[in-house]
mmCIF file of C-alpha atoms in Angstrom:
data_model
loop_
_atom_site.group_PDB
_atom_site.id
_atom_site.type_symbol
_atom_site.label_atom_id
_atom_site.label_comp_id
_atom_site.label_asym_id
_atom_site.label_seq_id
_atom_site.Cartn_x
_atom_site.Cartn_y
_atom_site.Cartn_z
ATOM 1 C CA MET A 19 -81.658 107.749 -120.225
ATOM 2 C CA ASN A 20 -78.166 107.479 -119.922
ATOM 3 C CA THR A 21 -77.005 104.326 -121.973
ATOM 4 C CA ASN A 22 -73.889 103.781 -119.885
ATOM 5 C CA ALA A 23 -76.866 103.565 -116.779
ATOM 6 C CA GLY A 24 -77.838 100.128 -118.779
ATOM 7 C CA LEU A 25 -80.841 99.003 -119.094
ATOM 8 C CA TYR A 26 -83.391 99.715 -117.115
ATOM 9 C CA ILE A 27 -85.293 96.245 -115.486
ATOM 10 C CA GLY A 28 -86.451 97.608 -112.489
ATOM 11 C CA SER A 29 -86.980 98.540 -109.220
ATOM 12 C CA CYS A 30 -85.117 98.494 -105.717
ATOM 13 C CA GLY A 31 -86.852 96.596 -102.970
ATOM 14 C CA ARG A 32 -84.893 98.545 -100.420
ATOM 15 C CA CYS A 33 -84.709 102.587 -101.698
ATOM 16 C CA ARG A 34 -87.853 102.219 -104.607
ATOM 17 C CA GLU A 35 -85.555 103.079 -107.116
ATOM 18 C CA ALA A 36 -85.011 102.440 -111.397
ATOM 19 C CA VAL A 37 -82.309 99.589 -110.844
ATOM 20 C CA HIS A 38 -80.293 99.280 -114.404
ATOM 21 C CA ALA A 39 -78.439 95.700 -115.809
ATOM 22 C CA GLY A 40 -75.395 96.209 -114.208
ATOM 23 C CA SER A 41 -75.928 97.078 -111.080
ATOM 24 C CA ALA A 42 -78.507 94.533 -109.843
ATOM 25 C CA CYS A 43 -78.628 92.006 -107.152
ATOM 26 C CA GLN A 44 -81.587 89.407 -106.734
ATOM 27 C CA ALA A 45 -82.152 88.369 -103.718
ATOM 28 C CA LEU A 46 -85.377 87.217 -101.916
ATOM 29 C CA GLY A 47 -87.354 87.291 -105.404
ATOM 30 C CA LYS A 48 -86.635 91.355 -105.738
ATOM 31 C CA LEU A 49 -84.168 93.159 -106.961
ATOM 32 C CA PHE A 50 -81.599 95.537 -105.606
ATOM 33 C CA HIS A 51 -78.689 98.219 -106.436
ATOM 34 C CA GLY A 52 -75.475 96.193 -105.388
ATOM 35 C CA ALA A 53 -75.098 99.038 -102.404
ATOM 36 C CA CYS A 54 -79.433 98.831 -100.573
ATOM 37 C CA PHE A 55 -78.139 94.203 -100.290
ATOM 38 C CA THR A 56 -77.102 94.761 -96.625
ATOM 39 C CA CYS A 57 -76.967 93.757 -93.764
ATOM 40 C CA THR A 58 -79.213 95.302 -91.471
ATOM 41 C CA GLU A 59 -76.452 95.076 -88.242
ATOM 42 C CA CYS A 60 -72.998 96.367 -89.941
ATOM 43 C CA GLY A 61 -74.301 97.478 -93.784
ATOM 44 C CA ARG A 62 -71.344 95.641 -94.981
ATOM 45 C CA GLY A 63 -72.749 94.821 -98.667
ATOM 46 C CA LEU A 64 -74.140 91.082 -99.320
ATOM 47 C CA THR A 65 -74.074 90.828 -103.228
ATOM 48 C CA GLY A 66 -73.109 87.042 -103.647
ATOM 49 C CA GLU A 67 -72.363 86.600 -99.844
ATOM 50 C CA PRO A 68 -74.279 84.199 -97.696
ATOM 51 C CA PHE A 69 -77.460 85.892 -96.299
ATOM 52 C CA TYR A 70 -79.942 85.660 -93.260
ATOM 53 C CA LEU A 71 -83.471 86.659 -93.431
ATOM 54 C CA VAL A 72 -85.234 86.701 -89.483
ATOM 55 C CA SER A 73 -88.806 88.713 -89.279
ATOM 56 C CA GLY A 74 -87.643 90.678 -92.469
ATOM 57 C CA ARG A 75 -84.255 91.529 -92.127
ATOM 58 C CA ILE A 76 -80.844 90.674 -93.700
ATOM 59 C CA TYR A 77 -78.603 89.717 -91.786
ATOM 60 C CA CYS A 78 -74.075 88.751 -92.909
ATOM 61 C CA ASP A 79 -73.927 85.388 -91.269
ATOM 62 C CA LYS A 80 -71.415 87.194 -88.858
ATOM 63 C CA ASP A 81 -73.914 89.075 -87.001
ATOM 64 C CA PHE A 82 -76.459 86.078 -87.482
ATOM 65 C CA LEU A 83 -74.801 84.454 -85.508
ATOM 66 C CA ARG A 84 -73.744 86.970 -83.324
ATOM 67 C CA SER A 85 -77.218 88.604 -82.726
ATOM 68 C CA VAL A 86 -80.150 86.142 -83.422
ATOM 69 C CA VAL A 87 -78.257 82.944 -82.465
ATOM 70 C CA GLN A 88 -76.851 83.979 -79.374
ATOM 71 C CA PRO A 89 -79.771 84.846 -76.965
ATOM 72 C CA THR A 90 -79.597 88.147 -74.760
ATOM 73 C CA PRO A 91 -77.424 87.898 -72.004
ATOM 74 C CA GLU A 92 -79.549 87.000 -68.776
ATOM 75 C CA VAL A 93 -79.780 89.579 -66.357
ATOM 76 C CA CYS A 94 -79.764 88.277 -62.564
ATOM 77 C CA GLY A 95 -83.176 88.838 -60.372
ATOM 78 C CA GLY A 96 -81.533 89.072 -57.297
ATOM 79 C CA CYS A 97 -78.941 92.232 -58.360
ATOM 80 C CA GLY A 98 -79.982 93.081 -62.124
ATOM 81 C CA LEU A 99 -76.457 93.179 -64.100
ATOM 82 C CA SER A 100 -76.194 90.461 -66.715
ATOM 83 C CA ILE A 101 -75.596 87.483 -66.682
ATOM 84 C CA PRO A 102 -72.125 86.837 -69.062
ATOM 85 C CA ASP A 103 -71.682 83.201 -67.340
ATOM 86 C CA THR A 104 -73.165 80.467 -65.455
ATOM 87 C CA VAL A 105 -76.945 81.376 -65.362
ATOM 88 C CA LEU A 106 -78.175 79.355 -62.019
ATOM 89 C CA GLN A 107 -82.422 79.663 -62.616
ATOM 90 C CA ALA A 108 -85.139 79.074 -59.602
ATOM 91 C CA ARG A 109 -88.240 80.444 -59.560
ATOM 92 C CA GLY A 110 -88.586 81.065 -63.046
ATOM 93 C CA ARG A 111 -86.200 83.234 -62.832
ATOM 94 C CA SER A 112 -81.928 83.895 -63.385
ATOM 95 C CA TYR A 113 -79.833 85.039 -61.075
ATOM 96 C CA HIS A 114 -75.909 84.677 -60.373
ATOM 97 C CA PRO A 115 -74.884 82.059 -58.664
ATOM 98 C CA SER A 116 -73.198 84.204 -55.726
ATOM 99 C CA CYS A 117 -77.541 86.755 -56.054
ATOM 100 C CA PHE A 118 -79.099 83.598 -54.872
ATOM 101 C CA ARG A 119 -79.137 83.894 -51.092
ATOM 102 C CA CYS A 120 -80.897 84.073 -49.045
ATOM 103 C CA PRO A 121 -82.543 87.548 -47.156
ATOM 104 C CA THR A 122 -82.009 86.628 -43.688
ATOM 105 C CA CYS A 123 -78.809 84.701 -43.662
ATOM 106 C CA ARG A 124 -77.593 86.791 -46.676
ATOM 107 C CA ARG A 125 -75.890 82.212 -47.595
ATOM 108 C CA ALA A 126 -75.529 81.247 -51.357
ATOM 109 C CA LEU A 127 -78.240 79.296 -51.718
ATOM 110 C CA GLU A 128 -76.892 77.901 -55.243
ATOM 111 C CA GLY A 129 -76.956 73.337 -54.376
ATOM 112 C CA LEU A 130 -79.562 73.534 -51.530
ATOM 113 C CA PRO A 131 -82.982 73.597 -50.456
ATOM 114 C CA PHE A 132 -85.189 76.827 -50.304
ATOM 115 C CA THR A 133 -88.312 77.244 -49.995
ATOM 116 C CA VAL A 134 -89.858 80.149 -50.815
ATOM 117 C CA GLY A 135 -91.646 81.792 -48.488
ATOM 118 C CA PRO A 136 -94.839 84.671 -48.721
ATOM 119 C CA ASP A 137 -92.462 87.714 -49.615
ATOM 120 C CA GLY A 138 -91.892 85.505 -52.852
ATOM 121 C CA GLN A 139 -87.997 85.883 -51.906
ATOM 122 C CA PRO A 140 -86.522 81.947 -50.955
ATOM 123 C CA TYR A 141 -84.613 81.586 -47.684
ATOM 124 C CA CYS A 142 -83.349 79.085 -46.594
ATOM 125 C CA LEU A 143 -84.546 76.145 -44.007
ATOM 126 C CA ARG A 144 -83.768 77.295 -40.987
ATOM 127 C CA ASP A 145 -84.916 81.299 -41.890
ATOM 128 C CA TYR A 146 -87.898 80.353 -44.018
ATOM 129 C CA HIS A 147 -89.028 77.920 -39.998
ATOM 130 C CA ARG A 148 -87.515 80.882 -37.956
ATOM 131 C CA ARG A 149 -89.880 83.539 -39.524
ATOM 132 C CA TRP A 150 -92.254 82.055 -41.434
ATOM 133 C CA ALA A 151 -93.492 78.797 -39.524
ATOM 134 C CA ALA A 152 -96.648 78.537 -36.454
ATOM 135 C CA ARG A 153 -94.947 79.334 -33.409
ATOM 136 C CA CYS A 154 -96.319 77.417 -30.808
ATOM 137 C CA ALA A 155 -98.265 78.764 -27.631
ATOM 138 C CA ALA A 156 -96.560 77.885 -24.989
ATOM 139 C CA CYS A 157 -92.812 77.597 -25.344
ATOM 140 C CA LEU A 158 -93.603 80.730 -27.888
ATOM 141 C CA GLU A 159 -90.278 78.746 -30.770
ATOM 142 C CA PRO A 160 -91.493 78.064 -34.468
ATOM 143 C CA ILE A 161 -92.922 74.511 -34.889
ATOM 144 C CA CYS A 162 -90.155 73.622 -37.330
ATOM 145 C CA PRO A 163 -88.531 70.016 -38.725
ATOM 146 C CA LEU A 164 -86.166 68.313 -36.469
ATOM 147 C CA GLN A 165 -82.650 68.688 -38.533
ATOM 148 C CA GLY A 166 -82.832 65.526 -41.608
ATOM 149 C CA SER A 167 -86.480 65.837 -41.325
ATOM 150 C CA LYS A 168 -88.653 67.726 -43.755
ATOM 151 C CA GLU A 169 -92.557 67.466 -41.739
ATOM 152 C CA THR A 170 -92.747 68.119 -38.586
ATOM 153 C CA THR A 171 -96.116 67.439 -36.033
ATOM 154 C CA ARG A 172 -98.192 69.883 -34.815
ATOM 155 C CA ILE A 173 -101.360 70.471 -32.447
ATOM 156 C CA VAL A 174 -103.699 73.609 -33.320
ATOM 157 C CA ILE A 175 -106.613 73.257 -30.619
ATOM 158 C CA SER A 176 -109.051 76.239 -30.460
ATOM 159 C CA ASP A 177 -106.179 78.094 -33.521
ATOM 160 C CA ARG A 178 -103.705 77.738 -31.305
ATOM 161 C CA SER A 179 -100.696 76.053 -32.063
ATOM 162 C CA TYR A 180 -98.232 73.386 -29.637
ATOM 163 C CA HIS A 181 -94.745 70.916 -29.709
ATOM 164 C CA VAL A 182 -95.979 67.214 -29.677
ATOM 165 C CA GLU A 183 -94.242 67.939 -26.631
ATOM 166 C CA CYS A 184 -95.211 71.622 -24.971
ATOM 167 C CA TYR A 185 -98.475 69.625 -25.018
ATOM 168 C CA ASP A 186 -97.894 66.786 -23.499
ATOM 169 C CA ARG A 187 -96.929 68.870 -20.792
ATOM 170 C CA GLN A 188 -99.738 71.482 -20.303
ATOM 171 C CA VAL A 189 -101.830 68.235 -20.635
ATOM 172 C CA LYS A 190 -99.720 66.805 -17.358
ATOM 173 C CA HIS A 191 -100.474 70.364 -15.385
ATOM 174 C CA VAL A 192 -103.990 70.470 -16.804
#
């Protein structure tokens, strides 16, 4: 045994080789060589430095803040790119505000009322009604709420839908 190496005090918690007094670091209830007790991300030596243990990985303070505390960037549900700043959350997904658009008119929907069509896409109310609303059997136009209203009334007879006005006209002509 080399007497210059110091007294054997155990094995390293990382490399499992012998640790001698004078070259040791004790952390997390284990012994380490000074060169083995390092940040998982950057490899910086952490002997005598603050460190963080997360899921069995050791981090220096800088990498802990960068890798663990700050979440990974959100990915846009519209374009698939990362979102570095303002995130719009809708339908359980994240979007760039400019990517959350009606697929029909391409109008941005941020801050506007919208609804989701049977295809899972968000639509402005106007285009949703134009595309998905029941059509009147008399005039063939969609049966939609009037401007400023959230509800509409329709008459359904034998699986055929009518605007109230169109049905009234039909009945008067019979």
